[in-house]
């Protein structure tokens, strides 16, 4: 009950994923699903600012060390123990202990595929497969910039203590995902549905927590994830309490179908939902622009509705 990952589910999920991935590969044969790496765009003040926003929302929670206050990594009991005792890594500018000597391209490859420069899959972080070139460059620009979070910190990343299961799946189900064809830039706000889709599957990873289970997510093709955006995954908050992600499709009774855009905005930005205060690991996306919130809402209206009640609907789901 305490764990977000259930071993059998994990194995089955990963096998299914592998089969589905293979099928997709065959289906897509001949079409350009893979993209050769392009040079990472250079740092500009605008990119540093955008990178700061994305890192604050998407990376700090997992990478900030409580003692150093920098992004020097921490133990991650909130990821459960099925894969072992995981730690996040030192991603400060330190040349030896951090990522100071990684090339920009190596950082971007890690974000998109999960593979480090040594080829070892980094477990425990979502893969940002569809990250645009612009957002990727912005994240790198911020990680290289002078900031209290990125200050070179002489603290070695803790080695992962992988479980036998994780070790056995390392070269199969848990191996890095191949690069996919991604956008150069996020869609403009004048195309809210396209922008919202990008935010959900790429920049803010809403699908990763809000689908049926992180064990059955399809990181190479997020919209094919089981129970896409229908909620019901058991996640852990900072106090290791189970929090069940919620249905954010437009089903009128179990999802957001009866919400107003204003209610949605308050829930996403400030954690204030009609049913009460939202807990972690739901981030407070407080720095989202009105255009981004509107885009999320516009896109969610186009997503197939799923009927799936979660505890705030007065139901404890079986799983
Ligand atoms: C859910 C938690 C989580 C989130 C969110 C997350 N990470 Fe990680 N990250 C990890 C863990 C755990 C590792 C260590 C994996 C390993 O060493 O096997 C890691 C490893 C890394 C590494 C490799 C460092 C090394 O020395 O091997 C980089 C770079 C990185 N993360 C950057 C980021 C960035 C940038 C973001 C935000 C865009 C991010 N991570 C979001 C958990 C997370
Ligand atoms: C790291 C996991 C995670 C991510 C990423 C995430 N959420 Fe959540 N979200 C949750 C959890 C868990 C809850 C339930 C919290 C609780 O029980 O208090 C939740 C609750 C919500 C709710 C309240 C729904 C209701 O019925 O009350 C909304 C709306 C929501 N999330 C939207 C989003 C959107 C939009 C994004 C992306 C911009 C997103 N979430 C990203 C985990 C996540």
Short mmCIF file of C-alpha atoms and ligand atoms in Angstrom, two decimals:
data_model
loop_
_atom_site.label_atom_id
_atom_site.label_comp_id
_atom_site.label_asym_id
_atom_site.label_seq_id
_atom_site.Cartn_x
_atom_site.Cartn_y
_atom_site.Cartn_z
CA UNK A 1 0.00 0.00 0.00
CA UNK A 2 2.86 2.34 0.80
CA UNK A 3 4.58 1.77 -2.49
CA UNK A 4 3.72 3.51 -5.73
CA UNK A 5 5.30 0.75 -7.77
CA UNK A 6 3.99 -2.78 -7.56
CA UNK A 7 6.48 -5.35 -8.72
CA UNK A 8 4.20 -7.58 -10.74
CA UNK A 9 2.50 -4.57 -12.27
CA UNK A 10 5.85 -3.14 -13.09
CA UNK A 11 7.11 -6.24 -14.85
CA UNK A 12 3.88 -6.78 -16.74
CA UNK A 13 3.64 -3.10 -17.56
CA UNK A 14 7.16 -2.96 -18.85
CA UNK A 15 6.69 -6.11 -20.93
CA UNK A 16 3.49 -4.72 -22.41
CA UNK A 17 5.29 -1.50 -23.08
CA UNK A 18 8.12 -3.31 -24.82
CA UNK A 19 5.63 -5.24 -26.98
CA UNK A 20 3.62 -2.11 -27.74
CA UNK A 21 6.79 -0.21 -28.49
CA UNK A 22 7.93 -2.92 -30.87
CA UNK A 23 4.55 -2.99 -32.58
CA UNK A 24 4.61 0.79 -32.91
CA UNK A 25 8.09 0.57 -34.34
CA UNK A 26 7.01 -1.89 -36.99
CA UNK A 27 3.96 0.18 -37.82
CA UNK A 28 6.01 3.33 -38.12
CA UNK A 29 8.75 1.70 -40.15
CA UNK A 30 9.79 4.00 -42.92
CA UNK A 31 8.46 7.15 -41.29
CA UNK A 32 10.92 9.41 -39.52
CA UNK A 33 10.26 8.76 -35.81
CA UNK A 34 13.87 9.30 -34.93
CA UNK A 35 15.67 12.57 -35.11
CA UNK A 36 19.40 13.10 -35.20
CA UNK A 37 20.59 15.37 -32.40
CA UNK A 38 20.87 19.01 -33.43
CA UNK A 39 23.23 21.50 -31.78
CA UNK A 40 21.84 22.85 -28.51
CA UNK A 41 20.86 26.52 -28.89
CA UNK A 42 23.20 28.90 -27.01
CA UNK A 43 22.39 30.60 -23.71
CA UNK A 44 20.59 33.96 -23.76
CA UNK A 45 19.09 35.90 -20.82
CA UNK A 46 15.60 34.94 -22.06
CA UNK A 47 16.51 31.24 -22.10
CA UNK A 48 17.99 31.43 -18.60
CA UNK A 49 14.69 32.90 -17.35
CA UNK A 50 12.57 30.28 -19.09
CA UNK A 51 14.92 27.57 -17.82
CA UNK A 52 14.61 28.87 -14.27
CA UNK A 53 10.83 28.61 -14.52
CA UNK A 54 10.88 25.05 -15.86
CA UNK A 55 13.55 23.84 -13.42
CA UNK A 56 11.69 25.35 -10.45
CA UNK A 57 8.50 23.54 -11.46
CA UNK A 58 9.94 20.27 -12.77
CA UNK A 59 13.36 19.52 -11.22
CA UNK A 60 13.86 21.27 -7.87
CA UNK A 61 11.51 19.02 -5.91
CA UNK A 62 13.56 15.92 -6.77
CA UNK A 63 17.06 17.40 -7.01
CA UNK A 64 17.30 20.01 -4.24
CA UNK A 65 19.30 18.83 -1.25
CA UNK A 66 17.79 19.97 2.07
CA UNK A 67 21.19 20.76 3.62
CA UNK A 68 23.09 22.37 0.75
CA UNK A 69 19.92 23.97 -0.69
CA UNK A 70 21.51 23.49 -4.12
CA UNK A 71 20.59 20.90 -6.76
CA UNK A 72 23.14 18.47 -5.29
CA UNK A 73 20.65 15.59 -5.00
CA UNK A 74 18.82 13.77 -2.20
CA UNK A 75 17.60 10.33 -1.16
CA UNK A 76 14.25 9.59 -2.82
CA UNK A 77 12.12 7.42 -0.51
CA UNK A 78 9.11 9.04 -2.18
CA UNK A 79 9.85 6.92 -5.28
CA UNK A 80 9.09 3.73 -3.32
CA UNK A 81 11.50 0.81 -2.99
CA UNK A 82 10.62 -1.67 -5.77
CA UNK A 83 13.53 -0.47 -7.86
CA UNK A 84 15.77 -0.17 -4.80
CA UNK A 85 16.83 2.82 -2.73
CA UNK A 86 17.10 5.57 -5.27
CA UNK A 87 18.88 8.91 -4.95
CA UNK A 88 18.68 11.84 -7.29
CA UNK A 89 22.02 13.07 -8.58
CA UNK A 90 24.16 16.19 -8.14
CA UNK A 91 23.27 18.36 -11.15
CA UNK A 92 25.06 21.51 -9.99
CA UNK A 93 27.89 23.03 -12.02
CA UNK A 94 30.58 21.20 -10.05
CA UNK A 95 33.07 19.78 -12.59
CA UNK A 96 33.72 16.57 -10.69
CA UNK A 97 30.60 15.87 -8.63
CA UNK A 98 28.00 17.66 -10.73
CA UNK A 99 27.41 18.01 -14.46
CA UNK A 100 29.95 20.80 -15.02
CA UNK A 101 31.84 18.75 -17.56
CA UNK A 102 28.89 17.27 -19.40
CA UNK A 103 28.31 18.76 -22.84
CA UNK A 104 25.00 20.53 -23.47
CA UNK A 105 24.04 17.71 -25.81
CA UNK A 106 24.72 15.10 -23.13
CA UNK A 107 22.36 16.87 -20.72
CA UNK A 108 19.65 17.11 -23.36
CA UNK A 109 20.05 13.44 -24.33
CA UNK A 110 19.68 12.47 -20.67
CA UNK A 111 16.49 14.52 -20.37
CA UNK A 112 14.92 13.09 -23.52
CA UNK A 113 16.03 9.45 -23.35
CA UNK A 114 17.19 8.77 -19.78
CA UNK A 115 20.67 7.72 -20.89
CA UNK A 116 23.75 9.31 -19.32
CA UNK A 117 27.00 9.86 -21.25
CA UNK A 118 28.14 6.41 -20.07
CA UNK A 119 24.96 4.83 -21.46
CA UNK A 120 23.72 3.87 -17.99
CA UNK A 121 19.98 4.44 -17.75
CA UNK A 122 19.17 6.95 -15.00
CA UNK A 123 16.19 5.52 -13.14
CA UNK A 124 13.62 7.48 -11.21
CA UNK A 125 13.09 10.54 -13.34
CA UNK A 126 10.51 10.93 -16.08
CA UNK A 127 11.91 11.13 -19.60
CA UNK A 128 11.09 14.45 -21.26
CA UNK A 129 10.97 12.76 -24.67
CA UNK A 130 9.04 15.49 -26.49
CA UNK A 131 10.80 18.49 -24.98
CA UNK A 132 11.23 21.18 -27.65
CA UNK A 133 14.70 22.31 -28.66
CA UNK A 134 13.93 25.72 -27.17
CA UNK A 135 12.86 24.36 -23.77
CA UNK A 136 15.80 21.94 -23.70
CA UNK A 137 18.21 24.80 -24.43
CA UNK A 138 16.53 26.89 -21.73
CA UNK A 139 16.94 24.18 -19.07
CA UNK A 140 20.61 23.79 -19.99
CA UNK A 141 21.12 27.58 -19.99
CA UNK A 142 19.74 27.80 -16.45
CA UNK A 143 21.78 24.84 -15.16
CA UNK A 144 24.91 26.61 -16.47
CA UNK A 145 23.94 30.05 -15.12
CA UNK A 146 24.96 31.60 -11.80
CA UNK A 147 22.22 30.93 -9.31
CA UNK A 148 22.00 29.76 -5.68
CA UNK A 149 20.47 26.47 -6.92
CA UNK A 150 23.19 25.64 -9.44
CA UNK A 151 26.22 26.73 -7.35
CA UNK A 152 28.99 24.13 -7.74
CA UNK A 153 28.58 21.82 -4.76
CA UNK A 154 31.33 19.40 -3.76
CA UNK A 155 29.07 16.53 -2.79
CA UNK A 156 29.22 13.20 -4.60
CA UNK A 157 25.96 11.76 -5.97
CA UNK A 158 24.99 8.79 -3.85
CA UNK A 159 25.29 5.51 -5.76
CA UNK A 160 21.94 3.89 -6.55
CA UNK A 161 21.17 0.75 -4.55
CA UNK A 162 19.21 -1.08 -7.19
CA UNK A 163 16.95 -4.00 -6.32
CA UNK A 164 17.49 -7.35 -8.10
CA UNK A 165 14.36 -6.56 -10.09
CA UNK A 166 15.76 -3.23 -11.29
CA UNK A 167 19.05 -4.90 -12.19
CA UNK A 168 17.33 -7.61 -14.17
CA UNK A 169 15.27 -5.06 -16.10
CA UNK A 170 18.12 -2.63 -16.70
CA UNK A 171 18.97 -3.90 -20.18
CA UNK A 172 15.37 -4.52 -21.24
CA UNK A 173 12.30 -2.74 -19.91
CA UNK A 174 14.14 -0.01 -18.00
CA UNK A 175 16.64 0.80 -20.69
CA UNK A 176 16.73 4.31 -22.17
CA UNK A 177 14.01 5.19 -24.68
CA UNK A 178 15.03 5.96 -28.26
CA UNK A 179 14.92 9.62 -29.33
CA UNK A 180 11.59 10.68 -30.89
CA UNK A 181 10.77 13.41 -33.37
CA UNK A 182 10.12 16.53 -31.32
CA UNK A 183 9.24 20.16 -31.92
CA UNK A 184 11.85 22.89 -32.31
CA UNK A 185 9.64 25.35 -30.43
CA UNK A 186 6.47 24.98 -28.33
CA UNK A 187 3.31 25.80 -30.31
CA UNK A 188 2.23 29.48 -30.00
CA UNK A 189 -0.51 30.57 -27.59
CA UNK A 190 -2.68 31.36 -30.63
CA UNK A 191 -3.00 27.57 -31.01
CA UNK A 192 -4.17 26.74 -27.48
CA UNK A 193 -5.02 23.07 -28.08
CA UNK A 194 -1.61 22.35 -29.60
CA UNK A 195 0.16 24.32 -26.87
CA UNK A 196 -1.86 22.58 -24.14
CA UNK A 197 -1.03 19.16 -25.56
CA UNK A 198 2.65 20.08 -25.58
CA UNK A 199 2.50 21.24 -21.95
CA UNK A 200 0.72 18.04 -20.83
CA UNK A 201 2.98 15.54 -22.60
CA UNK A 202 6.28 17.40 -22.77
CA UNK A 203 7.03 20.43 -20.63
CA UNK A 204 4.99 19.81 -17.47
CA UNK A 205 4.44 16.04 -17.74
CA UNK A 206 0.89 16.11 -16.35
CA UNK A 207 0.21 12.78 -18.06
CA UNK A 208 3.05 11.10 -16.17
CA UNK A 209 1.21 11.27 -12.82
CA UNK A 210 -2.38 11.56 -14.03
CA UNK A 211 -2.66 8.35 -16.07
CA UNK A 212 -3.47 4.90 -14.66
CA UNK A 213 0.02 4.05 -13.45
CA UNK A 214 3.59 5.17 -13.98
CA UNK A 215 4.27 1.46 -14.65
CA UNK A 216 2.12 1.52 -17.77
CA UNK A 217 2.93 5.00 -19.05
CA UNK A 218 4.16 5.06 -22.63
CA UNK A 219 6.96 7.59 -22.53
CA UNK A 220 7.64 7.30 -26.26
CA UNK A 221 3.99 7.96 -27.03
CA UNK A 222 2.35 9.51 -23.96
CA UNK A 223 -1.21 9.60 -25.32
CA UNK A 224 -1.12 5.80 -25.61
CA UNK A 225 -0.53 5.51 -21.86
CA UNK A 226 -3.13 3.37 -20.12
CA UNK A 227 -5.98 5.45 -18.70
CA UNK A 228 -4.52 8.61 -20.22
CA UNK A 229 -5.27 11.50 -17.84
CA UNK A 230 -7.97 9.45 -16.09
CA UNK A 231 -6.06 9.48 -12.77
CA UNK A 232 -5.95 6.76 -10.15
CA UNK A 233 -2.20 6.27 -9.76
CA UNK A 234 -0.97 5.80 -6.20
CA UNK A 235 1.85 8.26 -5.57
CA UNK A 236 3.67 9.28 -2.39
CA UNK A 237 3.90 12.78 -0.96
CA UNK A 238 6.88 14.08 1.03
CA UNK A 239 5.60 12.39 4.21
CA UNK A 240 5.29 9.10 2.28
CA UNK A 241 1.49 9.29 2.45
CA UNK A 242 -0.30 7.73 -0.51
CA UNK A 243 -1.96 10.36 -2.71
CA UNK A 244 -4.08 9.19 -5.58
CA UNK A 245 -3.81 11.26 -8.73
CA UNK A 246 -7.12 12.54 -10.02
CA UNK A 247 -9.13 12.24 -13.17
CA UNK A 248 -8.45 15.35 -15.24
CA UNK A 249 -10.48 14.31 -18.29
CA UNK A 250 -13.80 16.10 -18.81
CA UNK A 251 -16.01 13.30 -17.49
CA UNK A 252 -18.83 15.25 -15.81
CA UNK A 253 -19.11 13.08 -12.69
CA UNK A 254 -15.61 11.81 -11.97
CA UNK A 255 -13.44 14.31 -13.87
CA UNK A 256 -13.38 18.05 -14.51
CA UNK A 257 -16.50 18.19 -16.73
CA UNK A 258 -18.43 20.44 -14.34
CA UNK A 259 -15.51 22.69 -13.41
CA UNK A 260 -15.05 26.23 -14.70
CA UNK A 261 -11.76 27.32 -16.21
CA UNK A 262 -11.36 29.57 -13.17
CA UNK A 263 -11.64 26.63 -10.76
CA UNK A 264 -9.13 24.73 -12.86
CA UNK A 265 -6.72 27.64 -12.77
CA UNK A 266 -6.88 27.88 -8.95
CA UNK A 267 -6.30 24.13 -8.59
CA UNK A 268 -3.33 24.04 -10.96
CA UNK A 269 -1.62 27.24 -9.83
CA UNK A 270 -2.37 27.32 -6.12
CA UNK A 271 -3.51 23.80 -5.19
CA UNK A 272 -7.00 25.00 -4.31
CA UNK A 273 -9.55 22.56 -5.70
CA UNK A 274 -13.33 22.69 -5.13
CA UNK A 275 -12.96 19.67 -2.82
CA UNK A 276 -10.19 21.31 -0.76
CA UNK A 277 -6.42 21.84 -0.67
CA UNK A 278 -4.33 19.61 -2.95
CA UNK A 279 -1.33 17.76 -1.53
CA UNK A 280 2.01 16.84 -3.05
CA UNK A 281 3.27 15.38 -5.24
CA UNK A 282 0.91 17.62 -7.24
CA UNK A 283 3.18 20.60 -7.93
CA UNK A 284 1.88 24.15 -7.47
CA UNK A 285 2.27 25.51 -10.97
CA UNK A 286 2.13 29.06 -9.63
CA UNK A 287 4.27 30.63 -12.36
CA UNK A 288 2.11 29.47 -15.27
CA UNK A 289 0.90 32.30 -17.49
CA UNK A 290 -2.83 32.77 -18.12
CA UNK A 291 -2.14 31.65 -21.68
CA UNK A 292 -0.65 28.38 -20.46
CA UNK A 293 -3.57 27.67 -18.12
CA UNK A 294 -6.00 28.44 -20.91
CA UNK A 295 -4.08 26.16 -23.28
CA UNK A 296 -4.14 23.29 -20.77
CA UNK A 297 -7.89 23.73 -20.36
CA UNK A 298 -8.48 23.93 -24.12
CA UNK A 299 -6.51 20.74 -24.71
CA UNK A 300 -8.10 18.80 -21.83
CA UNK A 301 -11.49 19.50 -23.45
CA UNK A 302 -10.34 17.51 -26.49
CA UNK A 303 -9.07 14.46 -24.59
CA UNK A 304 -11.30 11.34 -24.61
CA UNK A 305 -13.32 11.26 -21.36
CA UNK A 306 -12.65 8.48 -18.91
CA UNK A 307 -15.05 7.50 -16.15
CA UNK A 308 -12.85 6.84 -13.16
CA UNK A 309 -13.80 7.93 -9.65
CA UNK A 310 -11.04 8.85 -7.19
CA UNK A 311 -11.31 9.60 -3.44
CA UNK A 312 -12.49 13.21 -3.74
CA UNK A 313 -15.50 11.78 -5.58
CA UNK A 314 -16.26 9.78 -2.43
CA UNK A 315 -14.90 6.51 -3.80
CA UNK A 316 -11.79 4.49 -2.97
CA UNK A 317 -10.71 2.97 -6.28
CA UNK A 318 -9.68 -0.68 -6.49
CA UNK A 319 -6.41 -1.37 -8.16
C1 LIG B 1 10.83 12.31 -9.90
C2 LIG B 1 12.15 12.82 -9.55
C3 LIG B 1 12.99 13.55 -10.59
C4 LIG B 1 12.64 14.61 -11.37
C5 LIG B 1 11.26 15.27 -11.50
C6 LIG B 1 13.81 15.00 -12.09
N1 LIG B 1 14.85 14.17 -11.78
FE1 LIG B 1 16.74 14.21 -12.56
N2 LIG B 1 17.18 12.51 -11.59
C7 LIG B 1 16.39 11.85 -10.67
C8 LIG B 1 17.08 10.68 -10.18
C9 LIG B 1 16.53 9.67 -9.17
C10 LIG B 1 18.35 10.66 -10.83
C11 LIG B 1 19.51 9.71 -10.60
C12 LIG B 1 19.41 8.51 -11.47
C13 LIG B 1 20.64 7.64 -11.44
O1 LIG B 1 21.75 8.11 -11.12
O2 LIG B 1 20.47 6.50 -11.75
C14 LIG B 1 18.37 11.81 -11.71
C15 LIG B 1 19.44 12.12 -12.56
C16 LIG B 1 19.54 13.28 -13.30
C17 LIG B 1 20.69 13.64 -14.11
C18 LIG B 1 21.95 12.78 -14.30
C19 LIG B 1 23.03 13.21 -13.38
C20 LIG B 1 24.15 12.21 -13.29
O3 LIG B 1 25.24 12.60 -12.77
O4 LIG B 1 24.00 11.07 -13.67
C21 LIG B 1 20.42 14.86 -14.66
C22 LIG B 1 21.33 15.68 -15.58
C23 LIG B 1 19.10 15.25 -14.21
N3 LIG B 1 18.60 14.27 -13.40
C24 LIG B 1 18.48 16.44 -14.53
C25 LIG B 1 17.14 16.72 -14.25
C26 LIG B 1 16.45 17.90 -14.73
C27 LIG B 1 17.09 19.03 -15.51
C28 LIG B 1 15.15 17.78 -14.31
C29 LIG B 1 14.00 18.71 -14.61
C30 LIG B 1 13.77 19.05 -15.99
C31 LIG B 1 15.04 16.54 -13.56
N4 LIG B 1 16.26 15.93 -13.55
C32 LIG B 1 13.88 16.08 -12.97
C33 LIG B 1 15.13 12.24 -10.28
C34 LIG B 1 14.38 13.26 -10.85
C1 LIG B 2 4.22 14.58 -9.76
C2 LIG B 2 2.86 14.16 -10.05
C3 LIG B 2 1.89 15.16 -10.65
C4 LIG B 2 2.09 16.00 -11.73
C5 LIG B 2 3.35 16.16 -12.57
C6 LIG B 2 0.84 16.69 -11.94
N1 LIG B 2 -0.08 16.30 -11.01
FE1 LIG B 2 -1.96 17.05 -10.80
N2 LIG B 2 -2.26 15.92 -9.13
C7 LIG B 2 -1.37 14.97 -8.65
C8 LIG B 2 -1.93 14.36 -7.45
C9 LIG B 2 -1.28 13.27 -6.62
C10 LIG B 2 -3.18 15.00 -7.22
C11 LIG B 2 -4.12 14.71 -6.03
C12 LIG B 2 -3.58 15.46 -4.81
C13 LIG B 2 -4.35 15.19 -3.53
O1 LIG B 2 -4.87 14.10 -3.34
O2 LIG B 2 -4.44 16.11 -2.68
C14 LIG B 2 -3.36 15.95 -8.30
C15 LIG B 2 -4.47 16.77 -8.46
C16 LIG B 2 -4.74 17.58 -9.57
C17 LIG B 2 -5.97 18.30 -9.81
C18 LIG B 2 -7.21 18.32 -8.92
C19 LIG B 2 -8.30 17.48 -9.54
C20 LIG B 2 -9.53 17.27 -8.68
O3 LIG B 2 -10.44 16.56 -9.13
O4 LIG B 2 -9.58 17.79 -7.57
C21 LIG B 2 -5.83 18.95 -11.02
C22 LIG B 2 -6.84 19.82 -11.72
C23 LIG B 2 -4.52 18.62 -11.53
N3 LIG B 2 -3.86 17.79 -10.62
C24 LIG B 2 -4.02 19.04 -12.74
C25 LIG B 2 -2.69 18.85 -13.16
C26 LIG B 2 -2.13 19.44 -14.35
C27 LIG B 2 -2.91 20.29 -15.34
C28 LIG B 2 -0.81 19.09 -14.40
C29 LIG B 2 0.25 19.49 -15.39
C30 LIG B 2 0.34 20.94 -15.64
C31 LIG B 2 -0.57 18.21 -13.24
N4 LIG B 2 -1.73 18.12 -12.52
C32 LIG B 2 0.65 17.63 -12.95
C33 LIG B 2 -0.12 14.67 -9.18
C34 LIG B 2 0.51 15.36 -10.22
#
